[in-house]
Short mmCIF file of C-alpha atoms and ligand atoms in Angstrom, two decimals:
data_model
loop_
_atom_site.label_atom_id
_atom_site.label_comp_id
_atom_site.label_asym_id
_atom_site.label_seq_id
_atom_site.Cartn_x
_atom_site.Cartn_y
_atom_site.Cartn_z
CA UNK A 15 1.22 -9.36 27.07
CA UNK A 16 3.05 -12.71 26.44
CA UNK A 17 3.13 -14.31 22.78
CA UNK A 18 0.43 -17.13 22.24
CA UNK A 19 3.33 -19.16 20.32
CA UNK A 20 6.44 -18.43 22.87
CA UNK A 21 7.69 -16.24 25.73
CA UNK A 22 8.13 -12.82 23.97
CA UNK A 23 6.62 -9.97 24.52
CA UNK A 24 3.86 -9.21 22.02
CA UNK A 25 3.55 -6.72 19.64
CA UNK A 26 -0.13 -7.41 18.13
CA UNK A 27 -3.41 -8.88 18.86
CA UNK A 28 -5.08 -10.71 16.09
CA UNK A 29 -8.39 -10.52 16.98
CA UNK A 30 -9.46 -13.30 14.13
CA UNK A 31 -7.54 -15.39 15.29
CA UNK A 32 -6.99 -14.30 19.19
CA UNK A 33 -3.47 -14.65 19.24
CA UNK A 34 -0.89 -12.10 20.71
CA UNK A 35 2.33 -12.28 18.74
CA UNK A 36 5.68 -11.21 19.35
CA UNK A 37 8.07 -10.05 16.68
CA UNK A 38 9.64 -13.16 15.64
CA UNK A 39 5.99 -14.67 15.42
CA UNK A 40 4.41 -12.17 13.69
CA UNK A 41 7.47 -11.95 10.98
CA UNK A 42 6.89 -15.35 10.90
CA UNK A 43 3.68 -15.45 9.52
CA UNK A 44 3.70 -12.37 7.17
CA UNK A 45 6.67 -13.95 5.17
CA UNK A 46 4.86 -17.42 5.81
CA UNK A 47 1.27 -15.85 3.67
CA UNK A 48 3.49 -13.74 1.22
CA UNK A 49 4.81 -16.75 0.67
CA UNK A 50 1.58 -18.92 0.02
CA UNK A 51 0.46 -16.57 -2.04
CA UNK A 52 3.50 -15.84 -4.13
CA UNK A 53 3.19 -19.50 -4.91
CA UNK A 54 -0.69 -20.34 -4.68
CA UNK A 55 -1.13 -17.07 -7.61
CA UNK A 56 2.05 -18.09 -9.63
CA UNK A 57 3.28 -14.49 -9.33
CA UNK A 58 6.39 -15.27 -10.30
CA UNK A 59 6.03 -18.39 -12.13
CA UNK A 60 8.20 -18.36 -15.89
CA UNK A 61 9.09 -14.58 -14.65
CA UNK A 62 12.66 -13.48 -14.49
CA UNK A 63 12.91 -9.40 -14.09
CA UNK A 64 10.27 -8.39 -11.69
CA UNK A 65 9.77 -4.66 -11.23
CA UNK A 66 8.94 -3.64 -7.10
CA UNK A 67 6.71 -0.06 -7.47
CA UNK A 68 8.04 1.76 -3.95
CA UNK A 69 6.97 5.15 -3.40
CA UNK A 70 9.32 4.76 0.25
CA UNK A 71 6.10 4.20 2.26
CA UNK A 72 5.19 1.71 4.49
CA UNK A 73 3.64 -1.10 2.34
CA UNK A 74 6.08 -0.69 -1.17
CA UNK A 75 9.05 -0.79 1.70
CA UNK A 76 8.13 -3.83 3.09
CA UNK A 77 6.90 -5.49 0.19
CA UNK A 78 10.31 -4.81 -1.39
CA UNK A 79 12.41 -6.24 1.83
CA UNK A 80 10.10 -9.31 1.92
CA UNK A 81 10.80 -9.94 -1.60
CA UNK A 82 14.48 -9.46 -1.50
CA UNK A 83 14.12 -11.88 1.85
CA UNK A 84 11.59 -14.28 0.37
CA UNK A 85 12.94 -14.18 -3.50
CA UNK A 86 16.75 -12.84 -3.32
CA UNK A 87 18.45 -16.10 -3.23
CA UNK A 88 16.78 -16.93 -6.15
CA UNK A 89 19.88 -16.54 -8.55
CA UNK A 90 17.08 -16.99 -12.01
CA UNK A 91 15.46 -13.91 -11.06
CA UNK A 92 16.16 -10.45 -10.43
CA UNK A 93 14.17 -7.59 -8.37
CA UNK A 94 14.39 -4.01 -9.77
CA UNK A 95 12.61 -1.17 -7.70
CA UNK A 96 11.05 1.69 -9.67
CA UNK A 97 10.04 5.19 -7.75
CA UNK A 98 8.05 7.38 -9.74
CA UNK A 99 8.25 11.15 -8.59
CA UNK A 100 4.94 12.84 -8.56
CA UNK A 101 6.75 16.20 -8.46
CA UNK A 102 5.50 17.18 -4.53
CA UNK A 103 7.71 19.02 -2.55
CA UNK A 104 8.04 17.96 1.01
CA UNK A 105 6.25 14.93 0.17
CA UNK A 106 7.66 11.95 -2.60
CA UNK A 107 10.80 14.20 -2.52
CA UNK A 108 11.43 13.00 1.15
CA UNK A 109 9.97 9.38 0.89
CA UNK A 110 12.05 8.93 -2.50
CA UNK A 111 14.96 9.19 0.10
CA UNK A 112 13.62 5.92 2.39
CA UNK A 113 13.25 4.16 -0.89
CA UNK A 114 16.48 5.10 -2.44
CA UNK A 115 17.97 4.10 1.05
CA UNK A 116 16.18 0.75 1.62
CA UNK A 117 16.92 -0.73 -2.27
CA UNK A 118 20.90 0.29 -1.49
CA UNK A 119 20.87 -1.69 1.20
CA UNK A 120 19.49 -4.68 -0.25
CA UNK A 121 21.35 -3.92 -3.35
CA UNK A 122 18.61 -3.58 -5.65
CA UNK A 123 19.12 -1.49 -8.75
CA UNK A 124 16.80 1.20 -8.42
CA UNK A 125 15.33 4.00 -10.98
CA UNK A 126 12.97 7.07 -10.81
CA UNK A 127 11.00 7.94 -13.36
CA UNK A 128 9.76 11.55 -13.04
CA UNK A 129 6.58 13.54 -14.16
CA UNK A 130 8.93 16.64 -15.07
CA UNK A 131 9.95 14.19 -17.94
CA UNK A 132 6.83 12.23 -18.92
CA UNK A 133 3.75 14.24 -17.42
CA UNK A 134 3.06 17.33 -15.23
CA UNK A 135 4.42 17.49 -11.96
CA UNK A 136 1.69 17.47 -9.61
CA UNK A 137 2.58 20.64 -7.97
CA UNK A 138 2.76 22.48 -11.31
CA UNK A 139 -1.00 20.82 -12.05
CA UNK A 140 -2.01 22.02 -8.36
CA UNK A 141 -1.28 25.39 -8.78
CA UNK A 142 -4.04 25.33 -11.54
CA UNK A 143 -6.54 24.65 -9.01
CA UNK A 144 -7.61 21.03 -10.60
CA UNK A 145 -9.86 19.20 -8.96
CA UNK A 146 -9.82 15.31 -8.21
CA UNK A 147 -5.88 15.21 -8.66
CA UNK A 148 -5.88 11.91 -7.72
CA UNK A 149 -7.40 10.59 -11.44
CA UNK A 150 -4.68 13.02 -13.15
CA UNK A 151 -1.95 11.27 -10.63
CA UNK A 152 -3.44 7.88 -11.16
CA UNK A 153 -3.45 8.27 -15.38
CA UNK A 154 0.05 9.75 -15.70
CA UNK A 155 1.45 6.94 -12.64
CA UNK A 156 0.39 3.82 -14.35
CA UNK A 157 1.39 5.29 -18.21
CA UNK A 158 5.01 5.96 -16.37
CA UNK A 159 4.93 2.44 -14.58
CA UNK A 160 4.12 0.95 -18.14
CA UNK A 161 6.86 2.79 -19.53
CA UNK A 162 9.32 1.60 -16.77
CA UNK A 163 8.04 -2.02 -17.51
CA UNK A 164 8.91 -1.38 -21.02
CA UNK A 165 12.63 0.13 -21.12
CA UNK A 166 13.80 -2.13 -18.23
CA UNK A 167 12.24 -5.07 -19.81
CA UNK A 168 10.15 -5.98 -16.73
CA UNK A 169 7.73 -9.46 -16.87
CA UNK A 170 6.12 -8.32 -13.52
CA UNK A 171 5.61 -4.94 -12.07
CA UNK A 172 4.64 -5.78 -7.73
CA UNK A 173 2.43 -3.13 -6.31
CA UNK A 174 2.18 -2.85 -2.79
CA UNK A 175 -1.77 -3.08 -1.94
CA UNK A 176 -2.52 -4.57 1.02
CA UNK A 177 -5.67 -6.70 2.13
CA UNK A 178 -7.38 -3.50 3.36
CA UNK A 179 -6.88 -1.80 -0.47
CA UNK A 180 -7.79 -4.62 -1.53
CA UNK A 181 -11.23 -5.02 -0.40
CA UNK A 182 -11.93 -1.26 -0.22
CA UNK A 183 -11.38 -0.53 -3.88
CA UNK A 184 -13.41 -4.40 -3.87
CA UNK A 185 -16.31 -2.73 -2.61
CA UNK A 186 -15.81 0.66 -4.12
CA UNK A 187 -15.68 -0.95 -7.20
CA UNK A 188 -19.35 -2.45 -6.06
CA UNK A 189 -20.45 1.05 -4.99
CA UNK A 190 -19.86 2.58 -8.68
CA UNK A 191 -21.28 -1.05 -10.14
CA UNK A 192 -17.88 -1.24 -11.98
CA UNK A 193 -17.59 -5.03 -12.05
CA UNK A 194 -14.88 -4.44 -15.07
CA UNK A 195 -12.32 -2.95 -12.72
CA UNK A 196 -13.08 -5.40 -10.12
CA UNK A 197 -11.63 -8.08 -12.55
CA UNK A 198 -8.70 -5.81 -13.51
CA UNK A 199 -7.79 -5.37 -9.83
CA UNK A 200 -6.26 -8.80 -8.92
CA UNK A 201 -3.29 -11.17 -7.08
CA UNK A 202 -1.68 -11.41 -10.21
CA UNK A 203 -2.45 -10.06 -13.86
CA UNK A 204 -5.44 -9.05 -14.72
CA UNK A 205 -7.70 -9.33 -17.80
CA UNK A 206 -5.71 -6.58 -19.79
CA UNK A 207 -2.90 -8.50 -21.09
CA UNK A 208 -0.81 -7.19 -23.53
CA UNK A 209 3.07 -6.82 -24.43
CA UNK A 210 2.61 -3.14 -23.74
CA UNK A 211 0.75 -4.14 -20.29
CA UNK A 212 3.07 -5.61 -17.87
CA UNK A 213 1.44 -7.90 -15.29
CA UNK A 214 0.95 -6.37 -12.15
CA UNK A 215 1.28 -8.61 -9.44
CA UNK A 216 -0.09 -7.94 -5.47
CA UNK A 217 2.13 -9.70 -2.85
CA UNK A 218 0.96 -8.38 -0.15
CA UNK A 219 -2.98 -8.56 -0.81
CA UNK A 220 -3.88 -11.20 2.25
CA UNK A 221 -1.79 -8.91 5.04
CA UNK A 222 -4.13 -6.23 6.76
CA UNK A 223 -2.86 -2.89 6.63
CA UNK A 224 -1.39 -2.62 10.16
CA UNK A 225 0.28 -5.99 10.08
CA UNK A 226 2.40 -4.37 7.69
CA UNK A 227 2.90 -1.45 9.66
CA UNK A 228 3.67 -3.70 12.29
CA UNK A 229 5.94 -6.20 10.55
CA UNK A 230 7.62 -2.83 9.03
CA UNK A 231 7.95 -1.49 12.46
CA UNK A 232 9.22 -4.65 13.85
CA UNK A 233 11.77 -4.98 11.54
CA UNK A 234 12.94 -1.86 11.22
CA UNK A 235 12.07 -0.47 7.65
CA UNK A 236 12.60 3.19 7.44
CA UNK A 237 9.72 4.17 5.72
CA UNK A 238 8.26 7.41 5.29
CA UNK A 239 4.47 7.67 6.94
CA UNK A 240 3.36 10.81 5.34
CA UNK A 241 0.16 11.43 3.95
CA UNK A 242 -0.09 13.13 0.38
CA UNK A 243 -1.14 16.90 0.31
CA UNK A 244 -3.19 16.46 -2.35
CA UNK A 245 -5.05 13.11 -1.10
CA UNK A 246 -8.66 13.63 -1.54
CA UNK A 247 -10.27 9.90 -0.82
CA UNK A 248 -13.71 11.20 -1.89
CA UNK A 249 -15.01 7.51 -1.33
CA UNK A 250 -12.07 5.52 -0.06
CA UNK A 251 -12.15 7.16 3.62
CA UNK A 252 -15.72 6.27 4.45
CA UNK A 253 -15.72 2.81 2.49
CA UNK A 254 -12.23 2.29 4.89
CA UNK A 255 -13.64 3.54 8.04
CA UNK A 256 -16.69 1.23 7.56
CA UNK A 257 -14.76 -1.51 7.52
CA UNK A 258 -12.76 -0.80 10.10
CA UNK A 259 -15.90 -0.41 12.65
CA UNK A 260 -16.73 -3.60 11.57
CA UNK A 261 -13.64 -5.59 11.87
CA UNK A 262 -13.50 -4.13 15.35
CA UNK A 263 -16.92 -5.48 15.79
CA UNK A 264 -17.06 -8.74 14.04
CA UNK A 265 -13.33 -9.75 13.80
CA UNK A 266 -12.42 -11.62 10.79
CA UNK A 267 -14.48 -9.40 8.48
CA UNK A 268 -11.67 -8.25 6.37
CA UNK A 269 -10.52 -11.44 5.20
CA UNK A 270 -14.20 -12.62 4.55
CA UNK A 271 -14.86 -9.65 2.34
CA UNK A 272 -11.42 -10.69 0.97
CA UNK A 273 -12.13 -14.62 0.24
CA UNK A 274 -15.53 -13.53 -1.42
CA UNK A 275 -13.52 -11.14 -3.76
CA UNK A 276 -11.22 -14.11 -4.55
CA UNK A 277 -14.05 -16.17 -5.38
CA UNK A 278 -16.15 -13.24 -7.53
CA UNK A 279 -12.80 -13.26 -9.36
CA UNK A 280 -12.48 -17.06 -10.18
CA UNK A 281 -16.12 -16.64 -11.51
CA UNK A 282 -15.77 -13.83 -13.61
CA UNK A 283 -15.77 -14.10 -17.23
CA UNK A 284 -13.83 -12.05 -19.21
CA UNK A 285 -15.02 -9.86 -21.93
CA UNK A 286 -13.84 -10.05 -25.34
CA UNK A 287 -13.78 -6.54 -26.19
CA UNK A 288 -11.02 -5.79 -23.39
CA UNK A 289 -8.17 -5.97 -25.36
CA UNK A 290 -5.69 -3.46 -25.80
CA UNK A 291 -4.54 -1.31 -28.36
CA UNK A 292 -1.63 0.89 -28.81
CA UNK A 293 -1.73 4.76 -28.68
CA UNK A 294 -1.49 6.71 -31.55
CA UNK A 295 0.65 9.56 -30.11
CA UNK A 296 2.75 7.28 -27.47
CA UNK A 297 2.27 3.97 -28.44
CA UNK A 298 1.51 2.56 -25.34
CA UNK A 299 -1.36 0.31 -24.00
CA UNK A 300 -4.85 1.70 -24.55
CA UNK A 301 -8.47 0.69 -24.89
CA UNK A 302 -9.12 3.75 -27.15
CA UNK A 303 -7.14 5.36 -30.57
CA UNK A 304 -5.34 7.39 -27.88
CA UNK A 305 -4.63 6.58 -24.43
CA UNK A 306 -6.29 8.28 -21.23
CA UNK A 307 -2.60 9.95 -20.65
CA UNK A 308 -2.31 11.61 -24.38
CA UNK A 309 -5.54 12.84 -23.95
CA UNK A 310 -5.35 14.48 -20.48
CA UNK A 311 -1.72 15.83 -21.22
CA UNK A 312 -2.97 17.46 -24.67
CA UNK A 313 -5.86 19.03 -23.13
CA UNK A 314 -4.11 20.30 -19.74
CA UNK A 315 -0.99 21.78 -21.64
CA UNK A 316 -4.10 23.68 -23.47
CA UNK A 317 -5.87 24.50 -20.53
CA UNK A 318 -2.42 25.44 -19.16
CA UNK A 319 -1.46 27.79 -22.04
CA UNK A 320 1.79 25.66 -23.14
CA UNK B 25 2.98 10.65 30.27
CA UNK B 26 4.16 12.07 26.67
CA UNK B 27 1.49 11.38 24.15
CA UNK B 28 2.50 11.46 20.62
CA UNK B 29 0.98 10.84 17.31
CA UNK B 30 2.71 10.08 14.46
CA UNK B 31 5.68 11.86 16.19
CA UNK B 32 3.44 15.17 17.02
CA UNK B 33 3.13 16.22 20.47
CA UNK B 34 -0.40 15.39 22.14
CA UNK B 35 -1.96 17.58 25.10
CA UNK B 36 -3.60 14.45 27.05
CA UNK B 37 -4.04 14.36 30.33
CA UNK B 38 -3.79 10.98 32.36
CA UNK B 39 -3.74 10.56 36.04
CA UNK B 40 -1.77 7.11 36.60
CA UNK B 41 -1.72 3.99 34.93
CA UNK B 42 -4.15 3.69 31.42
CA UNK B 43 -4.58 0.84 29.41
CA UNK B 44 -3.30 1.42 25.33
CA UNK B 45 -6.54 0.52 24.25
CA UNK B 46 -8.30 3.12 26.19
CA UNK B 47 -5.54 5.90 25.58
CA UNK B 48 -6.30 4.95 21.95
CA UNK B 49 -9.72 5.59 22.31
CA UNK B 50 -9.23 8.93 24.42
CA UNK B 51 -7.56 10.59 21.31
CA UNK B 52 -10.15 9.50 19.47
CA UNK B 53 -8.82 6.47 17.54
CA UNK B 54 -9.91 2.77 17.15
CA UNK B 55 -8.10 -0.24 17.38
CA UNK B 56 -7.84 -1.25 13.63
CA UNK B 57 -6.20 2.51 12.74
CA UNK B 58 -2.54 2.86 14.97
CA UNK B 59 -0.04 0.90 16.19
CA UNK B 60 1.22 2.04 19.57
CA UNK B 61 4.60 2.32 20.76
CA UNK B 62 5.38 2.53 24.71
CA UNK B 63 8.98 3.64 25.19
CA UNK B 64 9.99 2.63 21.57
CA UNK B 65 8.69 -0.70 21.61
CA UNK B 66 5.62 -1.80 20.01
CA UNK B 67 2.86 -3.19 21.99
CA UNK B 68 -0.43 -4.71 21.92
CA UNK B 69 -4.21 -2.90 22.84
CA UNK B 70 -3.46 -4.98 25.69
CA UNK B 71 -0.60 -3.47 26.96
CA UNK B 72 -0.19 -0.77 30.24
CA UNK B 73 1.63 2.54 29.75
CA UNK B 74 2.54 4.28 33.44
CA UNK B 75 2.60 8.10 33.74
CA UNK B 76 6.27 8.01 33.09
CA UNK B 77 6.70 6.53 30.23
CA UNK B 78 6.12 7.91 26.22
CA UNK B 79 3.82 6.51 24.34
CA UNK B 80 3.53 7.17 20.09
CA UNK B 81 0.52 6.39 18.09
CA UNK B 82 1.35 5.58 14.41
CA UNK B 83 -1.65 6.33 12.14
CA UNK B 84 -2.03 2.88 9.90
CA UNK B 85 -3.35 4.76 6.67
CA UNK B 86 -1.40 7.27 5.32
CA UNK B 87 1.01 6.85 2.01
CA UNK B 88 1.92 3.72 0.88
ZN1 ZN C 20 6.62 -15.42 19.79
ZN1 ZN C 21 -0.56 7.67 -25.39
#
């Protein structure tokens, strides 16, 4: 099939907009809405050291080579990627590899911050039998990713989620009637702001989930496409698969259900009694006299016999 | 015509000419979940592969 903007051959069908585009085309207009939205959310507005999560994936790979191509030239600021190693074998050990590989060639300073040093590697926790290890992932990730933001002195920490993440933790978030985390999960920031809390920001949030894959593809971003061993999307894969029936029915749905998040968001009114404190034992961000990390560690090194 | 999916050998079997959309519904995928590849390149639903040729299906959700 020809390209609806020039004589290419295409490499995608948008069916919301029922255009074929071709590489160029459909580079174009990924780095033309990361773009607008960089801007439109202030993401990087008064910012100067902005932290780029990349687990060496598709998404964190190509949100990190579309910032380095939108942002790079931008001598005020400075991109630093952060990998944090889950301790999986055969897994983040491999993609750690496209990462470390992708921010070399851009010349981006890049760290890893390990579970061996700050949590339990997930392996180590596996072998235990634990159930749901994607909470006990999830607790010890972000406490890292705050740490990170900390020692490297980030003012923005850019997560990859695309527009399909996006609205599925949107709706999850509906599912559980957890309007709270609906507010926390946004463009840029969130209602927990605090100097322990660095903003997250979400460049890629209006790009569907195989645009990436196909802008990644299309440029050639080595990324790794494995899936975690331990992934267990008790509500994620049915909320995802919905969607994508109906997106293949009614096209367009995805960035409906996205626009009606965005507007939920600009409506929501924050609650008072969402600020942060700091941990007792690490002195990090927390709603509680010790945060969700300190808790879980002290009671799995028990449970663990350490 | 070589079938793979994310890089793993597919038993599929096609007699001449099939349409990516419909060899994308024959292994039991949609649309809105792979990318397809025919020969390396990346094409559309739209698209033709012919008995010689390889075609890879990249899964759209795993890792990020
Ligand atoms: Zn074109
Ligand atoms: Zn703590």
């Amino acid at each position: 099939m020809k390209c609806s903007e020039c004589n290419n051959e295409a490499v995608i069908y948008l069916s919301y907009s029922q255009k074929f585009l071709c590489s160029k085309h459909l580079s174009r207009l990924v780095e033309k809405r990361v773009g607008a939205s960089i801007r439109e959310y202030g993401m990087i507005e008064g910012r100067k050291r902005i932290g780029v999560a990349v687990s060496g994936g598709k998404d964190s790979l190509t949100m990190l080579y579309l910032l380095h191509k939108l942002l790079g030239k931008d001598r005020r600021l400075k991109l630093i990627a952060i990998t944090v190693d889950e301790g999986i074998k055969g897994y983040r050990d491999v993609s750690i590899r496209n990462a470390r590989r992708l921010a070399k060639s851009l010349g981006i300073e890049h760290h890893i911050y390990k579970f061996t040093d700050y949590a339990i590697p997930m392996d180590r926790l596996m072998k235990h039998k634990k159930t749901d290890p994607c909470s006990y992932c999830g607790v010890f990730r972000r406490w890292i990713l705050n740490k990170a933001a900390g020692e490297l002195k980030l003012d923005a920490l850019a997560i990859g989620h695309n527009l399909d993440d996006i609205i599925q933790t949107f709706l999850m978030n509906m599912m559980r009637n957890e309007p709270l985390r609906i507010a926390r999960f946004t463009p840029n920031g969130g209602i927990i702001e605090s100097e322990a809390f660095v903003s997250r920001i979400r460049p890629l949030f209006s790009i569907p989930e195989r645009e990436v894959m196909a802008y990644a593809l299309c440029n050639n971003i080595d990324f790794h496409n494995g899936e975690c061993p331990y992934a267990a999307y008790a509500l994620r894969n049915p909320v995802r698969e919905f969607l994508n029936n109906m997106e293949e029915k009614y096209p367009g749905v995805k960035f409906r259900v996205l626009n009606s998040y965005l507007s939920v968001l600009k409506n929501m009114k924050v609650p008072e009694n969402l600020t942060t404190r700091t941990c007792i034992t690490c002195g990090g961000p927390s709603s509680t006299e010790q945060c969700k990390r300190c808790i879980l560690l002290d009671k799995l090194k028990k449970q663990m016999g350490h | 015509m070589l079938v793979y999916v994310d890089g793993q050998r597919r038993q599929c079997k096609i007699d001449g000419k099939i349409k990516v959309s419909d060899l994308i519904v024959r292994l039991g995928f949609t649309r809105e979940t792979v990318i397809a590849k025919v020969n390396g390149k990346v094409v559309t639903e739209y698209d033709y592969a012919e008995p010689s040729d390889r075609v890879d299906l990249i899964r759209v959700s795993t890792g990020g």
